mmCIF file of C-alpha atoms in Angstrom:
data_model
loop_
_atom_site.group_PDB
_atom_site.id
_atom_site.type_symbol
_atom_site.label_atom_id
_atom_site.label_comp_id
_atom_site.label_asym_id
_atom_site.label_seq_id
_atom_site.Cartn_x
_atom_site.Cartn_y
_atom_site.Cartn_z
ATOM 1 C CA MET A 16 25.086 12.666 33.948
ATOM 2 C CA ASN A 17 23.070 13.150 30.764
ATOM 3 C CA ALA A 18 20.840 16.148 30.411
ATOM 4 C CA SER A 19 17.157 15.344 30.290
ATOM 5 C CA PRO A 20 15.845 15.290 26.741
ATOM 6 C CA SER A 21 13.825 18.358 25.853
ATOM 7 C CA THR A 22 10.254 18.252 24.650
ATOM 8 C CA GLU A 23 11.676 18.665 21.167
ATOM 9 C CA ALA A 24 13.911 15.598 21.435
ATOM 10 C CA ILE A 25 13.850 13.257 18.445
ATOM 11 C CA LYS A 26 12.182 10.011 19.500
ATOM 12 C CA VAL A 27 13.943 6.943 18.105
ATOM 13 C CA LEU A 28 12.869 3.299 17.999
ATOM 14 C CA VAL A 29 15.711 0.806 17.446
ATOM 15 C CA ALA A 30 14.744 -2.390 15.581
ATOM 16 C CA ASP A 31 17.466 -5.025 15.227
ATOM 17 C CA ASP A 32 17.552 -8.704 16.155
ATOM 18 C CA GLU A 33 21.099 -8.422 17.556
ATOM 19 C CA GLY A 34 21.135 -7.351 21.180
ATOM 20 C CA LEU A 35 24.641 -5.911 21.020
ATOM 21 C CA VAL A 36 23.686 -3.703 18.075
ATOM 22 C CA ARG A 37 20.611 -2.386 19.879
ATOM 23 C CA SER A 38 22.596 -1.744 23.049
ATOM 24 C CA GLY A 39 25.347 0.041 21.145
ATOM 25 C CA PHE A 40 22.875 2.332 19.414
ATOM 26 C CA LYS A 41 21.066 3.065 22.667
ATOM 27 C CA VAL A 42 24.268 3.976 24.515
ATOM 28 C CA LEU A 43 25.302 6.314 21.705
ATOM 29 C CA LEU A 44 21.908 7.963 21.263
ATOM 30 C CA ASP A 45 21.296 8.437 24.989
ATOM 31 C CA LEU A 46 24.374 10.689 25.121
ATOM 32 C CA GLU A 47 22.631 13.229 22.873
ATOM 33 C CA ASP A 48 20.441 15.911 24.434
ATOM 34 C CA ASP A 49 18.211 16.159 21.354
ATOM 35 C CA ILE A 50 17.632 12.414 20.848
ATOM 36 C CA THR A 51 15.882 9.890 23.069
ATOM 37 C CA VAL A 52 15.368 6.144 22.563
ATOM 38 C CA VAL A 53 11.693 5.364 23.198
ATOM 39 C CA GLY A 54 11.822 1.649 22.511
ATOM 40 C CA GLU A 55 13.580 -1.392 21.089
ATOM 41 C CA ALA A 56 12.342 -4.229 18.875
ATOM 42 C CA THR A 57 13.903 -7.613 18.163
ATOM 43 C CA ASN A 58 11.953 -8.353 14.975
ATOM 44 C CA GLY A 59 9.808 -6.655 12.354
ATOM 45 C CA ALA A 60 6.467 -7.521 13.936
ATOM 46 C CA GLU A 61 7.646 -6.057 17.232
ATOM 47 C CA ALA A 62 8.887 -2.953 15.407
ATOM 48 C CA VAL A 63 5.409 -2.280 14.023
ATOM 49 C CA GLU A 64 3.815 -2.894 17.426
ATOM 50 C CA ARG A 65 6.286 -0.616 19.229
ATOM 51 C CA ALA A 66 5.907 2.073 16.568
ATOM 52 C CA ARG A 67 2.162 2.109 17.187
ATOM 53 C CA ALA A 68 2.713 2.322 20.944
ATOM 54 C CA THR A 69 5.497 4.916 21.053
ATOM 55 C CA ARG A 70 4.923 7.006 17.884
ATOM 56 C CA PRO A 71 8.651 7.592 17.274
ATOM 57 C CA ASP A 72 10.001 10.222 14.919
ATOM 58 C CA VAL A 73 12.544 7.792 13.476
ATOM 59 C CA VAL A 74 12.795 4.002 13.368
ATOM 60 C CA LEU A 75 16.289 2.577 12.904
ATOM 61 C CA MET A 76 15.291 -0.567 10.998
ATOM 62 C CA ASP A 77 17.463 -3.559 10.227
ATOM 63 C CA ILE A 78 16.456 -5.417 7.048
ATOM 64 C CA ARG A 79 17.101 -9.009 8.047
ATOM 65 C CA MET A 80 14.983 -9.843 11.076
ATOM 66 C CA PRO A 81 12.823 -12.830 12.064
ATOM 67 C CA LYS A 82 9.005 -13.022 11.973
ATOM 68 C CA LEU A 83 8.718 -9.957 9.747
ATOM 69 C CA ASP A 84 11.630 -8.479 7.847
ATOM 70 C CA GLY A 85 12.489 -4.794 7.859
ATOM 71 C CA ILE A 86 10.913 -4.143 4.467
ATOM 72 C CA GLN A 87 7.563 -5.650 5.431
ATOM 73 C CA ALA A 88 7.680 -3.815 8.744
ATOM 74 C CA THR A 89 8.437 -0.538 6.952
ATOM 75 C CA ALA A 90 5.492 -1.054 4.609
ATOM 76 C CA GLN A 91 3.144 -1.749 7.528
ATOM 77 C CA ILE A 92 4.303 1.348 9.390
ATOM 78 C CA ALA A 93 3.906 3.503 6.263
ATOM 79 C CA GLU A 94 0.367 2.194 5.776
ATOM 80 C CA THR A 95 -0.737 2.562 9.404
ATOM 81 C CA HIS A 96 -3.091 5.432 10.152
ATOM 82 C CA GLY A 97 -1.540 7.733 12.719
ATOM 83 C CA LEU A 98 2.038 6.828 11.807
ATOM 84 C CA GLU A 99 2.278 9.052 8.730
ATOM 85 C CA GLN A 100 4.989 11.176 10.355
ATOM 86 C CA VAL A 101 7.161 8.222 11.380
ATOM 87 C CA ARG A 102 10.350 8.056 9.303
ATOM 88 C CA VAL A 103 12.174 4.779 8.748
ATOM 89 C CA LEU A 104 15.945 4.715 8.353
ATOM 90 C CA ILE A 105 17.044 1.360 6.951
ATOM 91 C CA LEU A 106 20.318 -0.130 8.169
ATOM 92 C CA THR A 107 22.094 -1.936 5.357
ATOM 93 C CA THR A 108 25.406 -3.634 4.643
ATOM 94 C CA TYR A 109 27.534 -2.467 1.750
ATOM 95 C CA ASP A 110 26.948 -4.264 -1.537
ATOM 96 C CA THR A 111 24.942 -7.114 -0.036
ATOM 97 C CA ASP A 112 21.395 -5.887 0.495
ATOM 98 C CA GLU A 113 19.518 -6.210 -2.750
ATOM 99 C CA TYR A 114 16.502 -4.870 -0.917
ATOM 100 C CA VAL A 115 17.323 -1.171 -0.873
ATOM 101 C CA TYR A 116 14.930 -0.399 -3.714
ATOM 102 C CA ASP A 117 12.141 -2.399 -2.064
ATOM 103 C CA ALA A 118 12.765 -0.679 1.268
ATOM 104 C CA LEU A 119 12.529 2.789 -0.253
ATOM 105 C CA HIS A 120 9.503 1.767 -2.291
ATOM 106 C CA ALA A 121 7.871 0.472 0.908
ATOM 107 C CA GLY A 122 8.185 3.905 2.481
ATOM 108 C CA ALA A 123 11.651 4.159 4.017
ATOM 109 C CA SER A 124 13.121 7.644 4.130
ATOM 110 C CA GLY A 125 16.602 6.407 3.378
ATOM 111 C CA PHE A 126 19.301 3.998 4.310
ATOM 112 C CA LEU A 127 22.559 4.016 6.186
ATOM 113 C CA LEU A 128 25.488 1.623 6.092
ATOM 114 C CA LYS A 129 25.790 -0.514 9.214
ATOM 115 C CA ASP A 130 29.470 0.353 9.457
ATOM 116 C CA ALA A 131 28.738 4.078 9.608
ATOM 117 C CA GLY A 132 30.530 5.980 12.337
ATOM 118 C CA PRO A 133 28.748 7.601 15.299
ATOM 119 C CA ALA A 134 28.758 11.083 13.754
ATOM 120 C CA GLU A 135 27.279 9.756 10.501
ATOM 121 C CA LEU A 136 24.539 7.880 12.378
ATOM 122 C CA LEU A 137 23.576 10.913 14.445
ATOM 123 C CA HIS A 138 23.535 13.102 11.344
ATOM 124 C CA ALA A 139 21.341 10.564 9.547
ATOM 125 C CA ILE A 140 18.791 10.487 12.354
ATOM 126 C CA ARG A 141 18.578 14.280 12.467
ATOM 127 C CA VAL A 142 18.272 14.597 8.683
ATOM 128 C CA VAL A 143 15.504 11.997 8.447
ATOM 129 C CA ALA A 144 13.673 13.423 11.469
ATOM 130 C CA ALA A 145 13.655 16.807 9.718
ATOM 131 C CA GLY A 146 11.776 15.237 6.806
ATOM 132 C CA ASP A 147 14.650 14.930 4.355
ATOM 133 C CA ALA A 148 15.908 11.805 2.629
ATOM 134 C CA LEU A 149 19.165 10.223 3.712
ATOM 135 C CA LEU A 150 20.835 8.106 1.068
ATOM 136 C CA ALA A 151 24.377 7.035 1.886
ATOM 137 C CA PRO A 152 26.586 8.712 -0.727
ATOM 138 C CA ARG A 153 28.757 5.637 -1.287
ATOM 139 C CA ILE A 154 25.906 3.602 -2.681
ATOM 140 C CA THR A 155 23.024 5.897 -3.573
ATOM 141 C CA ARG A 156 23.074 6.287 -7.335
ATOM 142 C CA ARG A 157 24.657 2.983 -8.274
ATOM 143 C CA LEU A 158 22.620 0.820 -5.926
ATOM 144 C CA ILE A 159 19.229 2.468 -6.360
ATOM 145 C CA GLY A 160 19.777 2.700 -10.085
ATOM 146 C CA GLN A 161 20.779 -0.950 -10.325
ATOM 147 C CA PHE A 162 17.649 -2.237 -8.665
ATOM 148 C CA THR A 163 15.109 0.255 -9.976
ATOM 149 C CA ALA A 164 16.195 -0.682 -13.507
ATOM 150 C CA HIS A 165 14.678 -4.116 -12.958
ATOM 151 C CA HIS A 166 11.364 -2.589 -11.960
ATOM 152 C CA ARG A 167 11.053 -0.030 -14.726
ATOM 153 C CA ALA A 168 8.965 -2.227 -17.010
ATOM 154 C CA ALA A 169 6.229 -2.470 -14.401
ATOM 155 C CA GLN A 170 6.111 1.315 -14.178
ATOM 156 C CA ALA A 171 5.886 1.898 -17.923
ATOM 157 C CA ALA A 172 2.103 2.216 -18.172
ATOM 158 C CA GLY A 173 1.456 5.898 -18.847
ATOM 159 C CA ASP A 174 3.810 8.788 -18.382
ATOM 160 C CA ARG A 175 3.988 9.328 -14.645
ATOM 161 C CA LEU A 176 5.715 12.624 -15.138
ATOM 162 C CA ALA A 177 3.007 14.149 -17.323
ATOM 163 C CA VAL A 178 1.424 15.746 -14.241
ATOM 164 C CA LEU A 179 4.555 17.783 -13.548
ATOM 165 C CA THR A 180 5.428 21.191 -14.914
ATOM 166 C CA GLU A 181 8.700 21.542 -16.795
ATOM 167 C CA ARG A 182 10.299 23.205 -13.781
ATOM 168 C CA GLU A 183 9.099 20.430 -11.461
ATOM 169 C CA ARG A 184 10.641 17.857 -13.815
ATOM 170 C CA GLU A 185 13.937 19.752 -13.708
ATOM 171 C CA VAL A 186 13.847 19.819 -9.922
ATOM 172 C CA LEU A 187 12.937 16.124 -9.760
ATOM 173 C CA ALA A 188 15.880 15.227 -11.978
ATOM 174 C CA LEU A 189 18.258 17.051 -9.645
ATOM 175 C CA VAL A 190 16.662 15.485 -6.552
ATOM 176 C CA GLY A 191 17.275 12.134 -8.223
ATOM 177 C CA GLN A 192 20.931 13.020 -8.625
ATOM 178 C CA GLY A 193 21.179 13.537 -4.882
ATOM 179 C CA LEU A 194 21.375 17.337 -4.809
ATOM 180 C CA SER A 195 20.174 19.290 -1.782
ATOM 181 C CA ASN A 196 17.682 22.147 -2.053
ATOM 182 C CA ASN A 197 20.511 24.677 -1.828
ATOM 183 C CA GLU A 198 22.436 22.916 -4.603
ATOM 184 C CA ILE A 199 19.341 22.694 -6.797
ATOM 185 C CA GLY A 200 18.678 26.388 -6.207
ATOM 186 C CA ALA A 201 22.209 27.277 -7.297
ATOM 187 C CA GLU A 202 21.877 25.088 -10.392
ATOM 188 C CA LEU A 203 18.519 26.558 -11.469
ATOM 189 C CA PHE A 204 18.971 30.094 -10.070
ATOM 190 C CA LEU A 205 16.123 29.636 -7.596
ATOM 191 C CA SER A 206 15.852 30.311 -3.878
ATOM 192 C CA PRO A 207 15.894 27.264 -1.556
ATOM 193 C CA ALA A 208 12.330 28.153 -0.523
ATOM 194 C CA THR A 209 11.165 28.023 -4.150
ATOM 195 C CA VAL A 210 12.926 24.684 -4.596
ATOM 196 C CA ARG A 211 11.159 23.336 -1.497
ATOM 197 C CA THR A 212 7.829 24.396 -3.012
ATOM 198 C CA HIS A 213 8.579 22.581 -6.273
ATOM 199 C CA VAL A 214 9.703 19.473 -4.368
ATOM 200 C CA SER A 215 6.524 19.506 -2.254
ATOM 201 C CA ARG A 216 4.312 19.878 -5.324
ATOM 202 C CA ALA A 217 6.121 17.064 -7.129
ATOM 203 C CA MET A 218 5.675 14.816 -4.083
ATOM 204 C CA ALA A 219 1.953 15.584 -3.942
ATOM 205 C CA LYS A 220 1.398 15.055 -7.673
ATOM 206 C CA LEU A 221 3.377 11.805 -7.787
ATOM 207 C CA GLY A 222 2.036 10.411 -4.523
ATOM 208 C CA ALA A 223 5.516 10.231 -3.000
ATOM 209 C CA ARG A 224 5.736 9.850 0.771
ATOM 210 C CA ASP A 225 8.977 11.777 0.971
ATOM 211 C CA ARG A 226 12.104 12.871 -0.854
ATOM 212 C CA ALA A 227 13.543 9.347 -0.916
ATOM 213 C CA GLN A 228 10.601 8.129 -2.971
ATOM 214 C CA LEU A 229 11.126 10.990 -5.397
ATOM 215 C CA VAL A 230 14.626 9.602 -5.998
ATOM 216 C CA VAL A 231 13.150 6.178 -6.726
ATOM 217 C CA ILE A 232 10.601 7.675 -9.146
ATOM 218 C CA ALA A 233 13.340 9.617 -10.935
ATOM 219 C CA TYR A 234 15.123 6.334 -11.636
ATOM 220 C CA GLN A 235 11.950 4.349 -12.382
ATOM 221 C CA THR A 236 10.866 6.779 -15.060
ATOM 222 C CA GLY A 237 14.301 7.032 -16.621
ATOM 223 C CA LEU A 238 14.566 10.731 -15.760
ATOM 224 C CA VAL A 239 17.846 9.857 -14.052
ATOM 225 C CA SER A 240 20.109 7.030 -15.210
ATOM 226 C CA PRO A 241 22.553 5.049 -13.034
ATOM 227 C CA GLN A 242 26.037 6.544 -13.190
#
């Protein structure tokens, strides 16, 4: 018998139009003491409605759904007053979703491959719930870089990075390369706490919702180039 979730349990909303996928996720997540499934949605419109009703910590969001797709649903959740702390984890298929950039730009905190194993899924939920970005290593730089390149022209008006200090630009560049706070600290000889401060200030100055959007900005501005 499963232990009852604690008051600190991560609340998850599962949004996918395939019943078997939703059921599989629910079975897996319900086995974890620190995670609880607070709702399911079969389409994007339902995902937004359930997010408003349940205030989850994390929404597992499929991209291709009827009525409202996952990107539109993510944007609506990100723009809804009272849902500022809700994090969206986009479920994507390798090399086929050309929407990863749009999903991150809409406010998603990251994406995960649909063929990810149970341990990877659980890790992703915990990372995103903690406020960090989760960008699947296999596709992060190439995929985000590929699609942000097409959007760079629209972002060219003015130097978006002019508001940052030199140190904040250095930190942003390393965030864009996918480094963790500890790795950035080692690279720049800073403590992880100092790195967190620089990341937070860069987010505030650039109007980024979270770390994932900092990655997008790093590519948009050309601070980081696709590998």
